[in-house]
Coordinates of C-alpha atoms and ligand atoms in Angstrom, one line a residue:
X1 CA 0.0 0.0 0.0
X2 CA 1.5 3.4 -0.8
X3 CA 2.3 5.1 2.5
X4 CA 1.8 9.1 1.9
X5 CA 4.4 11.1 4.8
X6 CA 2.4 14.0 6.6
X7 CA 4.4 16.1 8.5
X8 CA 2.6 16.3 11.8
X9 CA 2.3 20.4 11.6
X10 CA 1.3 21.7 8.0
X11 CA 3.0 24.6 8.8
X12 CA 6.6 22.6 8.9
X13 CA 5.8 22.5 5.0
X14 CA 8.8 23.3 3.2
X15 CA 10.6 23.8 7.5
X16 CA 10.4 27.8 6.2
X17 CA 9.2 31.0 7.8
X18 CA 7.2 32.3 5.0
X19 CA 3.8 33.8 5.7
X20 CA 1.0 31.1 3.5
X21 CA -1.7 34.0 4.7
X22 CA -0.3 36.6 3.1
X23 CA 1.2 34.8 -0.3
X24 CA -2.3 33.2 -0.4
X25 CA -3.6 36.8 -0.6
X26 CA -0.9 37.8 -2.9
X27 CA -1.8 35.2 -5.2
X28 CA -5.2 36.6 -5.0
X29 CA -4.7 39.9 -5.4
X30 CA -2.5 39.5 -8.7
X31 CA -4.7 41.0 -11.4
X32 CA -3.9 42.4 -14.9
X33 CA -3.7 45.3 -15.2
X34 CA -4.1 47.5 -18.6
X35 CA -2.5 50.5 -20.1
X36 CA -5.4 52.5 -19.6
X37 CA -4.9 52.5 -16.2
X38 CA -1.7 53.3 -16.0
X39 CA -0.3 56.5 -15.0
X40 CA 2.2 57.6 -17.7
X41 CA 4.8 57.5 -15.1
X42 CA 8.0 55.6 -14.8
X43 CA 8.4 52.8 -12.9
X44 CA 12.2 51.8 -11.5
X45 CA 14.5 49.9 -13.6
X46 CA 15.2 48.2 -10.1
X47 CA 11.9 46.8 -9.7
X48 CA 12.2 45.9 -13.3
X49 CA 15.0 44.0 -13.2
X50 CA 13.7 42.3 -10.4
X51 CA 10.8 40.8 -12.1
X52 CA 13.2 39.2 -14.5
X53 CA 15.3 38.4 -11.8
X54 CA 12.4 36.3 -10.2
X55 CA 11.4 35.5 -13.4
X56 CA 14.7 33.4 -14.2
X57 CA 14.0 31.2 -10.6
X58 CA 10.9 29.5 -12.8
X59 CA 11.0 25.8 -13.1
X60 CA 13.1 24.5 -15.7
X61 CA 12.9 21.2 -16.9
X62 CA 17.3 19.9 -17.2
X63 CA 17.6 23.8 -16.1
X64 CA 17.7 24.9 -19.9
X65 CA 16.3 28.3 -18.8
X66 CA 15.1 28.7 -21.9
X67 CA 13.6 32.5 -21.5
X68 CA 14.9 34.9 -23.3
X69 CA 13.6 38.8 -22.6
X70 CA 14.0 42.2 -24.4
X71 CA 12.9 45.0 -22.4
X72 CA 11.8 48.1 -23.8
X73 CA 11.6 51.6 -21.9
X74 CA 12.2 55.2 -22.9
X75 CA 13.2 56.1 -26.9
X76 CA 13.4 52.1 -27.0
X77 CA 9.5 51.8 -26.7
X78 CA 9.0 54.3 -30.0
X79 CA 11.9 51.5 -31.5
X80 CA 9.3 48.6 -30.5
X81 CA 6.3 50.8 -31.8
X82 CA 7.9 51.2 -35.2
X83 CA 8.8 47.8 -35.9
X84 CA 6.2 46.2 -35.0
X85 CA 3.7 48.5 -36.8
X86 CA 5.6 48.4 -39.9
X87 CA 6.0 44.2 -39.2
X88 CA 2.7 43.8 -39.2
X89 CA 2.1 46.1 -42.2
X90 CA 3.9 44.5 -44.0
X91 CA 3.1 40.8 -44.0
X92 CA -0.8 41.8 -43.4
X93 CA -0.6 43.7 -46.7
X94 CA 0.6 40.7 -48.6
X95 CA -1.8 38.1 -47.3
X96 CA -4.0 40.9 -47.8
X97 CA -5.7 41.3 -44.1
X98 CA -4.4 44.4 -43.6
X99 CA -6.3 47.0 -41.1
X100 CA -5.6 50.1 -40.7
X101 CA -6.9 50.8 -37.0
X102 CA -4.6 47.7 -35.7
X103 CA -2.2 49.7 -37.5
X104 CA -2.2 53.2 -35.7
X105 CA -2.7 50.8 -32.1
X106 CA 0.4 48.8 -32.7
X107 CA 2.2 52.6 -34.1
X108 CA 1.2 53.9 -30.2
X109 CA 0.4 50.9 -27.9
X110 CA 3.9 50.5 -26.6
X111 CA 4.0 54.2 -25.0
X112 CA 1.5 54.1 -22.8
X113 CA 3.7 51.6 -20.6
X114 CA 6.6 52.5 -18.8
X115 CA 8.4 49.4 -20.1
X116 CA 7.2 46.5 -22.5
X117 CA 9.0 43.2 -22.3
X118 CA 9.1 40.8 -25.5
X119 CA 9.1 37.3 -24.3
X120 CA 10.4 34.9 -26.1
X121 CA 11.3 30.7 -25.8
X122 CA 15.0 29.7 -26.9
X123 CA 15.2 26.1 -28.0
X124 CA 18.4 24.8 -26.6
X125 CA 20.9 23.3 -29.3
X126 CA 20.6 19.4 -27.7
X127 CA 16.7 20.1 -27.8
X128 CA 17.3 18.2 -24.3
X129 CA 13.3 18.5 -23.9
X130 CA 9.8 19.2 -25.6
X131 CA 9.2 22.4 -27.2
X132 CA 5.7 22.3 -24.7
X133 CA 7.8 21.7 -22.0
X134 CA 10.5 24.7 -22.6
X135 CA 6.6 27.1 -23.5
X136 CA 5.6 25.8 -19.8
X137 CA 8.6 27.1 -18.1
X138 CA 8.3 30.6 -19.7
X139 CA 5.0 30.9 -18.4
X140 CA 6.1 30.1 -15.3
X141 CA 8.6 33.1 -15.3
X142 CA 5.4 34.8 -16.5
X143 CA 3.7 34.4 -13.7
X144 CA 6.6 35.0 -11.1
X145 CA 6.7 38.5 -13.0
X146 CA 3.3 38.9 -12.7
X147 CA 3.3 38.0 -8.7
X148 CA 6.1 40.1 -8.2
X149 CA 4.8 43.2 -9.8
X150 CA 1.7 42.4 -7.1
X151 CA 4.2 42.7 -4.4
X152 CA 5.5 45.9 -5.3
X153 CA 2.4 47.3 -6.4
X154 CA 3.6 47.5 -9.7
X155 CA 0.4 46.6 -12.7
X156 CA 1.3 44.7 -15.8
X157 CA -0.6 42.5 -18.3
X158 CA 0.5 39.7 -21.0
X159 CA -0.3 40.5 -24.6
X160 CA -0.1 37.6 -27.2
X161 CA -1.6 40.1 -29.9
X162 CA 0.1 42.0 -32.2
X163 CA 3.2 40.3 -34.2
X164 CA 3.4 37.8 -31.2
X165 CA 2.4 35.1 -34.0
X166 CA 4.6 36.7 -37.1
X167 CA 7.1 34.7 -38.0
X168 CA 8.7 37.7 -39.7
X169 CA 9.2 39.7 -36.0
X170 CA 11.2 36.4 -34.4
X171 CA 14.8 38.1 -35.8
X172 CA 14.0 41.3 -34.3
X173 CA 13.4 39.7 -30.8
X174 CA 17.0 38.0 -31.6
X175 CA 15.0 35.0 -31.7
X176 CA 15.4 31.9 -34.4
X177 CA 12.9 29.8 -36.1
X178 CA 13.6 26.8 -33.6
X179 CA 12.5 29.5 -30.8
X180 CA 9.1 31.1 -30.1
X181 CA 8.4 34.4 -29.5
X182 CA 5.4 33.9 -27.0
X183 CA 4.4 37.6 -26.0
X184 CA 4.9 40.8 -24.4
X185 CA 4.0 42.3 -21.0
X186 CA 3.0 46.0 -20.6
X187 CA 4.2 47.1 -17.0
X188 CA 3.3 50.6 -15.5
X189 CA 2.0 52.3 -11.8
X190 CA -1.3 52.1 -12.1
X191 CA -3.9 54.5 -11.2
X192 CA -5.9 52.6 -9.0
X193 CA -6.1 49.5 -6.9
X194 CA -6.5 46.5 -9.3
X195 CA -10.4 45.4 -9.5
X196 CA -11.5 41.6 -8.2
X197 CA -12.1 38.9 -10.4
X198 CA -13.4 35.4 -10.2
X199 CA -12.7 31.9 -10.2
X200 CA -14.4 29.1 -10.3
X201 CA -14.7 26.0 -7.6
X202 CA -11.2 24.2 -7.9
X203 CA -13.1 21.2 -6.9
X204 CA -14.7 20.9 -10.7
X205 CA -11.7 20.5 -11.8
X206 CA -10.0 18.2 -9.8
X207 CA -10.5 14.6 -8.8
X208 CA -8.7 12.9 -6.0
X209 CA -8.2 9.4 -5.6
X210 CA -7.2 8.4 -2.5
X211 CA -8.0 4.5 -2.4
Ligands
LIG301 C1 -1.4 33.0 -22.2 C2 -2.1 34.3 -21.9 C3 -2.3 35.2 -23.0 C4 -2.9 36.4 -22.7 N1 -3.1 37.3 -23.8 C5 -3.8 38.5 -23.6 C6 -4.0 39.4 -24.6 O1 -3.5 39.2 -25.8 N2 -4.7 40.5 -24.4 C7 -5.3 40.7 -23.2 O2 -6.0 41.7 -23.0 N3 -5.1 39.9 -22.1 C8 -4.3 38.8 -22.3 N4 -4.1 38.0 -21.2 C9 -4.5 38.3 -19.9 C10 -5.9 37.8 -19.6 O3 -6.8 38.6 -20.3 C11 -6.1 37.9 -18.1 O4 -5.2 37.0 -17.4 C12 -7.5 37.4 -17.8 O5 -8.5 38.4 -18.2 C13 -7.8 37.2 -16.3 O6 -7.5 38.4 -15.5 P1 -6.5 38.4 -14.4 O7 -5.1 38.2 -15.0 O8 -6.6 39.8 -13.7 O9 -6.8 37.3 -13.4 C14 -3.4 36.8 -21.4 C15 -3.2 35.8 -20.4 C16 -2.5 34.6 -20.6 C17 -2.3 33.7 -19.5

């Protein structure tokens, strides 16, 4: 019979002395939170780099790290807003799907943040694991971003619109066509408190067997 260990206190989980309450509320409070509710002002390279820097402790699968981020901020949000409008012209004007408002967005999206970070998914050259498993650990360091912008009151969203699917943006991103460029997240002070949301009951979507 398989014999499950309990530790005798659930606190002694992980023998740490971090506060469940409050990362259970963090966790709760973590919301997206969108440009036009931002307010136009600058957040701190520190706290920037130390979203990446929490990002990078993700899970890993043979700890091939595999993401890669380009950070945008100042004059190099106008760079962003110009290449990815003309990107997307581009390739939407030859399959002919072009559209015009998408257009002027993508030419003015980027400076309403205070920074936009490309995301993107290396492949390692050994391919040492699945190309799902490598996406899975990006959006892990997704989420450690997003959790620690919650912690410094920082709001910030994930965008997979724009050129996140054009093939034709990857090399701009330094990015190859083994790799994936999986998205970009807008991060700015935002005006207000983030807003609730919802959830449904875990328990329809889990099943435990216990015998
Ligand atoms: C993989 C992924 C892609 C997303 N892409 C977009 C997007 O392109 N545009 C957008 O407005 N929100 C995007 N979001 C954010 C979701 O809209 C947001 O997480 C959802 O509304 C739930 O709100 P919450 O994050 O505040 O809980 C994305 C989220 C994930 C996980």
């Amino acid at each position: 019979m398989l014999k499950i260990a309990v530790p005798r206190d659930v606190s002694l989980i992980g023998m740490n002395d971090f506060n469940s309450k409050e990362f259970n509320s963090l966790i709760r409070a973590r919301r997206s939170v969108f440009p036009n509710n931002f307010t136009g002002e600058r957040v701190d390279d520190a706290i920037v780099k130390q979203l990446l820097e929490n990002a990078s402790w993700a899970p890993t699968h043979k700890l091939t790290e595999p993401w890669r981020f380009i950070v945008f901020a100042g004059d190099g949000l106008k760079k962003l807003a110009s290449f990815q409008s003309e990107c997307y012209k581009r390739v939407t004007q030859e399959k002919g799907t072009f559209n015009e408002m998408k257009y002027e967005g993508l030419k003015l999206k980027p400076m309403e943040s205070s920074h936009v970070i490309a995301v993107g998914m290396k492949r390692d050259d050994k391919k040492s694991v699945p190309e799902w498993e490598e996406m899975g650990a990006v959006f892990c360091a997704i989420e450690n971003i997003y959790l620690t912008a919650t912690a410094y009151g920082i709001g910030c969203y994930l965008s997979t619109g724009g050129v996140t699917n054009f093939e034709e943006a990857k090399s701009f991103f330094g990015l190859g066509s083994e790799d994936k460029l999986l998205g970009f997240i807008h991060v700015g002070i935002p005006k207000n408190l983030a807003g609730t949301s919802k959830r449904n009951p875990i328990e329809e979507k889990t099943k435990w067997i216990t015998t």
